[in-house]
Tab-separated table of C-alpha atoms and ligand atoms in Angstrom:
chain	number	residue	atom	x	y	z
I	145	MET	CA	0.398	121.636	-68.209
I	146	ASN	CA	2.179	119.545	-70.863
I	147	GLU	CA	0.758	116.300	-72.209
I	148	HIS	CA	3.548	114.189	-70.713
I	149	LEU	CA	2.773	115.422	-67.192
I	150	ARG	CA	-0.959	114.942	-67.730
I	151	GLN	CA	-0.237	111.371	-68.775
I	152	LYS	CA	1.875	110.738	-65.656
I	153	ILE	CA	-0.916	112.045	-63.420
I	154	ALA	CA	-3.435	109.889	-65.306
I	155	ASP	CA	-1.180	106.866	-64.665
I	156	LEU	CA	-1.239	107.649	-60.928
I	157	ALA	CA	-5.032	108.069	-61.043
I	158	ARG	CA	-5.389	104.711	-62.772
I	159	ARG	CA	-3.224	103.022	-60.112
I	160	CYS	CA	-5.451	104.563	-57.441
I	161	HIS	CA	-8.513	103.166	-59.247
I	162	ASP	CA	-6.747	99.790	-59.275
I	163	GLY	CA	-6.424	99.912	-55.463
I	164	ALA	CA	-2.900	101.255	-54.879
I	165	ARG	CA	-2.358	102.121	-51.191
I	166	VAL	CA	-1.804	105.876	-50.910
I	167	ALA	CA	-0.017	107.758	-48.129
I	168	VAL	CA	0.110	111.550	-48.009
I	169	LEU	CA	2.740	113.758	-46.335
I	170	SER	CA	1.355	117.293	-46.255
I	171	GLY	CA	2.936	120.563	-45.172
I	172	ALA	CA	1.965	124.205	-44.815
I	173	GLY	CA	1.596	124.583	-48.595
I	174	ILE	CA	-1.595	122.486	-48.716
I	175	SER	CA	-3.322	125.147	-46.575
I	176	ALA	CA	-1.840	128.090	-48.466
I	177	ALA	CA	-4.804	128.227	-50.867
I	178	SER	CA	-7.022	128.646	-47.782
I	179	GLY	CA	-5.102	131.821	-47.002
I	180	ILE	CA	-3.038	130.359	-44.141
I	181	PRO	CA	0.532	131.735	-44.330
I	182	THR	CA	3.242	129.125	-44.796
I	183	PHE	CA	6.374	129.097	-42.636
I	184	ARG	CA	8.779	129.906	-45.440
I	185	GLY	CA	6.503	132.162	-47.392
I	186	GLY	CA	5.878	134.076	-44.169
I	187	SER	CA	2.975	136.462	-44.039
I	188	ASP	CA	2.422	140.083	-44.969
I	189	ASP	CA	1.250	140.681	-41.409
I	190	ALA	CA	3.158	143.707	-40.067
I	191	LEU	CA	3.726	142.220	-36.620
I	192	TRP	CA	4.269	138.505	-37.166
I	193	SER	CA	6.248	138.769	-40.393
I	194	ARG	CA	9.043	140.157	-38.189
I	195	TYR	CA	9.488	136.766	-36.507
I	196	ARG	CA	10.746	133.504	-37.976
I	197	PRO	CA	8.679	130.497	-36.765
I	198	GLU	CA	11.873	128.844	-35.549
I	199	GLN	CA	12.132	131.750	-33.072
I	200	LEU	CA	8.623	131.312	-31.685
I	201	ALA	CA	7.846	127.589	-32.038
I	202	THR	CA	10.356	126.547	-29.354
I	203	PRO	CA	10.209	125.659	-25.627
I	204	GLU	CA	12.827	128.357	-24.986
I	205	ALA	CA	10.675	131.093	-26.563
I	206	PHE	CA	7.691	129.952	-24.490
I	207	GLU	CA	9.824	129.849	-21.336
I	208	ARG	CA	11.133	133.331	-22.037
I	209	ASP	CA	7.886	135.000	-23.128
I	210	PRO	CA	4.762	132.807	-22.968
I	211	GLU	CA	2.495	135.775	-23.724
I	212	LEU	CA	4.318	136.572	-27.004
I	213	VAL	CA	4.191	132.926	-28.090
I	214	TRP	CA	0.511	132.721	-27.160
I	215	ARG	CA	-0.259	135.913	-29.097
I	216	TRP	CA	1.325	134.286	-32.182
I	217	TYR	CA	-0.717	131.120	-31.724
I	218	ASP	CA	-3.890	133.131	-31.032
I	219	TRP	CA	-3.323	135.063	-34.286
I	220	ARG	CA	-2.860	131.797	-36.217
I	221	ARG	CA	-5.907	130.197	-34.519
I	222	GLY	CA	-7.924	133.222	-35.627
I	223	LEU	CA	-6.770	132.875	-39.267
I	224	ILE	CA	-7.571	129.152	-39.235
I	225	ALA	CA	-10.983	129.679	-37.609
I	226	ASP	CA	-11.864	132.357	-40.213
I	227	ALA	CA	-10.811	130.226	-43.198
I	228	ALA	CA	-11.564	126.690	-44.344
I	229	PRO	CA	-10.028	123.648	-46.013
I	230	ASN	CA	-9.546	124.028	-49.780
I	231	GLU	CA	-9.903	121.850	-52.895
I	232	ALA	CA	-6.592	120.118	-52.119
I	233	HIS	CA	-7.919	118.809	-48.761
I	234	HIS	CA	-11.218	117.860	-50.391
I	235	ALA	CA	-9.464	116.026	-53.248
I	236	LEU	CA	-7.785	113.734	-50.676
I	237	VAL	CA	-11.174	113.030	-49.063
I	238	GLU	CA	-12.581	112.080	-52.470
I	239	LEU	CA	-9.510	109.977	-53.296
I	240	ALA	CA	-10.194	108.004	-50.106
I	241	THR	CA	-13.543	106.898	-51.618
I	242	ILE	CA	-11.581	105.248	-54.460
I	243	THR	CA	-8.651	103.667	-52.617
I	244	ASP	CA	-6.984	103.415	-49.192
I	245	VAL	CA	-5.568	106.850	-48.248
I	246	ARG	CA	-3.701	107.666	-44.995
I	247	VAL	CA	-2.809	111.318	-44.341
I	248	ILE	CA	0.299	112.221	-42.342
I	249	THR	CA	0.313	115.971	-41.818
I	250	GLN	CA	2.951	118.343	-40.485
I	251	ASN	CA	0.245	120.983	-40.145
I	252	VAL	CA	-1.501	121.773	-36.873
I	253	ASP	CA	-4.589	123.463	-38.419
I	254	GLY	CA	-6.894	120.422	-38.343
I	255	TYR	CA	-8.043	121.114	-41.932
I	256	HIS	CA	-7.679	117.522	-43.144
I	257	GLN	CA	-10.113	116.306	-40.477
I	258	GLN	CA	-12.394	119.289	-41.084
I	259	ALA	CA	-12.505	118.378	-44.794
I	260	GLY	CA	-13.451	114.797	-43.849
I	261	SER	CA	-10.199	112.786	-43.890
I	262	GLN	CA	-10.259	109.920	-41.363
I	263	ASP	CA	-7.462	108.679	-39.071
I	264	VAL	CA	-5.237	111.665	-39.844
I	265	ILE	CA	-1.769	111.338	-38.284
I	266	GLU	CA	-0.924	114.749	-36.750
I	267	TYR	CA	2.862	114.504	-36.757
I	268	HIS	CA	3.319	117.908	-35.095
I	269	GLY	CA	0.184	117.997	-32.940
I	270	ASN	CA	-2.857	120.240	-33.194
I	271	ILE	CA	-3.267	123.966	-32.576
I	272	TRP	CA	-6.759	123.486	-31.042
I	273	THR	CA	-5.496	121.258	-28.227
I	274	VAL	CA	-3.943	122.816	-25.109
I	275	ARG	CA	-1.847	121.031	-22.460
I	276	CYS	CA	-0.969	122.082	-18.932
I	277	THR	CA	2.733	122.762	-18.331
I	278	SER	CA	2.401	121.279	-14.868
I	279	CYS	CA	-0.354	118.654	-14.415
I	280	HIS	CA	-1.746	116.187	-16.959
I	281	PHE	CA	-4.638	118.384	-18.047
I	282	GLU	CA	-5.098	118.353	-21.826
I	283	ASP	CA	-8.213	119.373	-23.739
I	284	LEU	CA	-9.566	120.918	-26.909
I	285	ASP	CA	-9.885	124.689	-26.588
I	286	HIS	CA	-11.437	126.489	-29.557
I	287	ARG	CA	-11.654	129.910	-27.908
I	288	VAL	CA	-10.726	132.737	-30.299
I	289	PRO	CA	-9.422	134.972	-28.892
I	290	ILE	CA	-8.074	132.871	-26.017
I	291	PRO	CA	-7.448	134.696	-22.716
I	292	ILE	CA	-3.655	135.229	-22.634
I	293	PRO	CA	-1.878	133.560	-20.978
I	294	PRO	CA	-4.413	130.719	-20.618
I	295	ARG	CA	-4.385	128.946	-17.265
I	296	CYS	CA	-5.085	125.322	-16.385
I	297	PRO	CA	-8.634	124.922	-14.976
I	298	ARG	CA	-7.281	122.294	-12.550
I	299	CYS	CA	-4.020	123.638	-11.131
I	300	HIS	CA	-4.001	127.183	-12.523
I	301	GLU	CA	-0.526	126.793	-14.040
I	302	LEU	CA	0.197	127.929	-17.649
I	303	VAL	CA	-1.211	125.852	-20.495
I	304	ARG	CA	0.641	125.584	-23.821
I	305	PRO	CA	-0.456	124.679	-27.345
I	306	ALA	CA	-0.224	120.877	-27.693
I	307	VAL	CA	2.017	121.148	-30.766
I	308	VAL	CA	5.553	119.837	-31.327
I	309	TRP	CA	8.083	122.660	-31.035
I	310	PHE	CA	11.568	122.639	-32.535
I	311	GLY	CA	13.797	120.522	-30.341
I	312	GLU	CA	10.829	118.447	-29.081
I	313	GLY	CA	10.221	114.820	-29.951
I	314	ILE	CA	7.357	113.654	-32.193
I	315	PRO	CA	4.526	112.037	-30.162
I	316	THR	CA	5.547	108.361	-30.040
I	317	GLU	CA	2.260	106.981	-31.357
I	318	ALA	CA	2.163	109.411	-34.288
I	319	ALA	CA	5.820	108.712	-35.076
I	320	ALA	CA	5.316	104.927	-35.059
I	321	GLU	CA	2.070	105.048	-37.049
I	322	ALA	CA	3.554	107.417	-39.648
I	323	GLU	CA	6.592	105.174	-40.101
I	324	LYS	CA	4.308	102.156	-40.608
I	325	VAL	CA	2.076	103.980	-43.117
I	326	ALA	CA	5.030	105.362	-45.102
I	327	ALA	CA	6.687	101.940	-45.226
I	328	ALA	CA	3.510	100.177	-46.427
I	329	CYS	CA	2.261	102.542	-49.125
I	330	ASP	CA	2.490	102.031	-52.897
I	331	ILE	CA	2.276	105.775	-53.607
I	332	LEU	CA	3.412	108.642	-51.359
I	333	LEU	CA	1.897	112.011	-52.274
I	334	VAL	CA	4.152	114.751	-50.857
I	335	VAL	CA	2.040	117.922	-50.853
I	336	GLY	CA	3.098	121.487	-50.036
I	337	THR	CA	6.190	120.904	-47.965
I	338	ALA	CA	9.677	122.339	-48.327
I	339	GLY	CA	10.979	119.058	-46.917
I	340	ALA	CA	13.371	120.903	-44.611
I	341	VAL	CA	12.008	119.773	-41.250
I	342	TYR	CA	13.050	116.411	-39.784
I	343	PRO	CA	12.141	113.770	-38.838
I	344	ALA	CA	8.982	114.467	-40.966
I	345	ALA	CA	10.948	114.774	-44.208
I	346	GLY	CA	12.616	111.445	-43.423
I	347	LEU	CA	9.290	109.707	-44.104
I	348	VAL	CA	9.941	110.265	-47.818
I	349	THR	CA	13.049	108.095	-47.508
I	350	VAL	CA	11.089	105.424	-45.608
I	351	ALA	CA	8.556	105.246	-48.449
I	352	GLY	CA	11.246	105.288	-51.139
I	353	VAL	CA	13.247	102.499	-49.516
I	354	ASN	CA	10.055	100.439	-49.659
I	355	GLN	CA	9.681	100.985	-53.413
I	356	ALA	CA	6.782	103.444	-53.156
I	357	THR	CA	6.269	105.919	-56.018
I	358	ILE	CA	6.979	109.405	-54.668
I	359	ALA	CA	4.800	112.071	-56.324
I	360	GLU	CA	5.395	115.664	-55.208
I	361	PHE	CA	2.759	118.396	-55.581
I	362	ASN	CA	4.375	121.761	-54.880
I	363	LEU	CA	4.305	125.349	-56.148
I	364	GLU	CA	8.067	125.122	-56.681
I	365	PRO	CA	10.836	122.524	-56.436
I	366	SER	CA	11.821	121.632	-52.862
I	367	ALA	CA	14.350	119.501	-50.969
I	368	ILE	CA	12.130	116.556	-51.880
I	369	THR	CA	11.997	117.090	-55.633
I	370	GLN	CA	15.199	115.304	-56.566
I	371	ARG	CA	14.010	112.264	-54.596
I	372	ALA	CA	10.580	112.247	-56.244
I	373	ASP	CA	9.583	110.034	-59.184
I	374	LEU	CA	7.154	112.729	-60.319
I	375	TYR	CA	7.065	116.466	-59.624
I	376	VAL	CA	3.765	118.254	-60.345
I	377	PRO	CA	4.261	122.043	-60.298
I	378	GLY	CA	1.451	124.383	-59.279
I	379	SER	CA	-0.960	125.023	-56.444
I	380	ALA	CA	-2.141	121.793	-54.834
I	381	ALA	CA	-5.666	123.234	-54.862
I	382	GLU	CA	-5.505	122.954	-58.666
I	383	THR	CA	-3.207	119.971	-59.189
I	384	LEU	CA	-4.389	117.407	-56.600
I	385	PRO	CA	-7.965	117.364	-58.032
I	386	LEU	CA	-6.439	116.128	-61.333
I	387	LEU	CA	-5.976	112.760	-59.600
I	388	LEU	CA	-9.765	112.476	-59.460
I	389	GLU	CA	-10.281	112.854	-63.214
I	390	THR	CA	-11.408	109.395	-64.210
I	391	PRO	CA	-8.633	107.878	-66.280
I	392	ALA	CA	-9.563	107.058	-69.878
R	587	BV8	C1	13.390	116.998	-33.223
R	587	BV8	C2	4.431	122.618	-35.208
R	587	BV8	C3	14.716	115.889	-31.579
R	587	BV8	C4	4.500	123.907	-34.484
R	587	BV8	C5	6.555	122.424	-36.423
R	587	BV8	C6	19.769	120.832	-38.465
R	587	BV8	C7	19.621	119.968	-39.528
R	587	BV8	C8	18.549	119.080	-39.584
R	587	BV8	C9	17.591	119.041	-38.554
R	587	BV8	C10	17.756	119.910	-37.507
R	587	BV8	C11	18.818	120.799	-37.447
R	587	BV8	N1	18.697	121.517	-36.327
R	587	BV8	C12	17.596	121.123	-35.667
R	587	BV8	C13	17.039	120.132	-36.357
R	587	BV8	C14	15.823	119.381	-36.000
R	587	BV8	C15	14.603	120.209	-36.339
R	587	BV8	C16	14.588	120.592	-37.796
R	587	BV8	O1	14.296	119.773	-38.650
R	587	BV8	N2	14.903	121.868	-38.062
R	587	BV8	C17	14.903	122.357	-39.421
R	587	BV8	C18	14.330	123.786	-39.428
R	587	BV8	C19	16.329	122.323	-39.935
R	587	BV8	N3	13.482	119.344	-36.064
R	587	BV8	C20	12.967	119.342	-34.831
R	587	BV8	O2	13.310	120.081	-33.934
R	587	BV8	C21	11.912	118.274	-34.598
R	587	BV8	N4	12.229	117.595	-33.380
R	587	BV8	O3	14.209	116.827	-34.082
R	587	BV8	O4	13.548	116.621	-31.935
R	587	BV8	C22	14.294	115.079	-30.446
R	587	BV8	C23	14.140	113.715	-30.624
R	587	BV8	C24	13.739	112.960	-29.551
R	587	BV8	C25	13.453	113.555	-28.327
R	587	BV8	C26	13.599	114.941	-28.170
R	587	BV8	C27	14.020	115.716	-29.237
R	587	BV8	C28	10.544	118.897	-34.399
R	587	BV8	C29	10.163	119.705	-35.603
R	587	BV8	C30	8.699	120.127	-35.465
R	587	BV8	C31	8.627	121.629	-35.370
R	587	BV8	N5	7.195	122.025	-35.366
R	587	BV8	N6	5.238	122.704	-36.423
R	587	BV8	C32	3.702	124.985	-35.191
R	587	BV8	O5	3.121	124.744	-36.262
R	587	BV8	O6	3.662	126.082	-34.628
R	587	BV8	S1	7.420	122.475	-37.869
R	587	BV8	C33	6.577	123.576	-38.857
R	587	BV8	O7	7.495	124.003	-39.806
R	587	BV8	C34	5.484	122.922	-39.628
R	587	BV8	O8	4.781	121.967	-38.901
R	587	BV8	C35	6.187	122.332	-40.788
R	587	BV8	O9	6.573	121.029	-40.518
R	587	BV8	C36	7.417	123.166	-40.881
R	587	BV8	C37	7.307	124.028	-42.101
R	587	BV8	O10	7.544	123.166	-43.104
R	587	BV8	P1	6.563	123.072	-44.336
R	587	BV8	O11	5.293	122.434	-43.910
R	587	BV8	O12	7.356	122.442	-45.385
R	587	BV8	O13	6.188	124.561	-44.697
R	587	BV8	P2	7.124	125.613	-45.396
R	587	BV8	O14	6.495	126.946	-45.193
R	587	BV8	O15	8.530	125.382	-44.958
R	587	BV8	O16	7.035	125.230	-46.936
R	587	BV8	C38	5.796	125.386	-47.609
R	587	BV8	C39	5.922	124.634	-48.904
R	587	BV8	O17	4.663	124.683	-49.550
R	587	BV8	C40	6.948	125.237	-49.853
R	587	BV8	O18	7.687	124.214	-50.461
R	587	BV8	C41	6.060	125.963	-50.894
R	587	BV8	O19	6.650	125.953	-52.181
R	587	BV8	C42	4.836	125.099	-50.896
R	587	BV8	N7	3.600	125.782	-51.283
R	587	BV8	C43	3.214	127.058	-50.998
R	587	BV8	N8	1.975	127.283	-51.513
R	587	BV8	C44	1.583	126.121	-52.109
R	587	BV8	C45	2.604	125.163	-51.968
R	587	BV8	N9	2.519	123.908	-52.464
R	587	BV8	C46	1.384	123.588	-53.118
R	587	BV8	N10	0.357	124.449	-53.284
R	587	BV8	C47	0.417	125.719	-52.806
R	587	BV8	N11	-0.622	126.566	-53.006
R	588	ZN	ZN1	-2.662	121.877	-14.632
C-alpha cells in the first residue's frame, strides 16, 4: 500500500478518534473473507453456481418453486452457520468503542450482530428469520437443515425467509432509519458492495449530499468508486483494521 493511501487512512482514523460520526454500508464482500460466496463472485458450488441470485431471490421464483428457493436458502444458512464473522466485522465493533458507528447492511447473514455490532440496520432482512406466507407468524428459525418446505406452526401454510427479494420494498422502519443515519454521518464507509442494487446504493448519494466523506473499501473498483472521496483497494478483512491503528 503506498504512503499516500496510508496517510489518507490515518486521516480518517484521526477523525474517528476526534469523534466523527461514522455510518457503514456493507455488502456481500464484507463476508467474503468468512468464505460466504458473494452474489457477483458466485460460488464454485456445482449446483448453485448454475443460478443467478436474481433468479432465486424473487417472489416469482418462490411462487413457482418454493422447494428450490428453500434449498438455496438452506444451503446458504448452512454456509453461514459453519463460518463466522471476520476481521472486517470485528474492526467495525472496535471502531464503535472509539466513536459513534451505525451499520447499515445489505447482507442477511447476521454477522455484524454476531461480531458484536449494536443497532444494526438490516436493509434486506435476515436469513435466520422466517415469516408465514398466510398469517402473521414470524420467528427466528436456526434449524440447519430446515425441513423443506417449512410450514407455519400456527396455520400450516408455507413460511418464507424474512428477507427482501428483488421487486419487494425495503422494510419501512429500516428504510427510514438508514436514510436518517446516512444523512447524519460525517463519514460513510462503503464496504464490499458492487453498488448495483437500489435503493441501498442510493444511500451513498444521501450521505454525499450531506457532505459526508465517502470512503470505499473494496477488492476492486465498483459503481460507487467514482463517487467516493477515497478508494481503499484490497480485502476488507485486511484494510478495515487499518482504521484502528492509532494515528501518530
Ligand atoms: C425494489 C436479500 C421496489 C435477499 C437482496 C434496473 C435498474 C435499477 C434498479 C432496478 C432495475 N430493475 C430492478 C431494479 C430494482 C432492484 C435492483 O436494484 N436490481 C439490480 C440488480 C439492478 N432492486 C429491488 O428490487 C429492491 N426493491 O426496488 O422494490 C419497490 C418499492 C416499493 C414497494 C415495492 C417495490 C430490493 C433489492 C433487494 C434484493 N435482495 N438480498 C438475499 O440475500 O437472498 S440483494 C442482494 O444482492 C444482497 O443483499 C446485496 O444487496 C446484493 C448484492 O450486492 P452486493 O452486496 O454488492 O454483493 P455483490 O456480490 O454484488 O458484490 C460484492 C462486492 O464485494 C464486489 O464489489 C466485490 O468486489 C467486493 N468484494 C468481494 N470480496 C471482497 C470484497 N470487498 C472487500 N473485501 C473482500 N474480501
Ligand atoms: Zn401461518
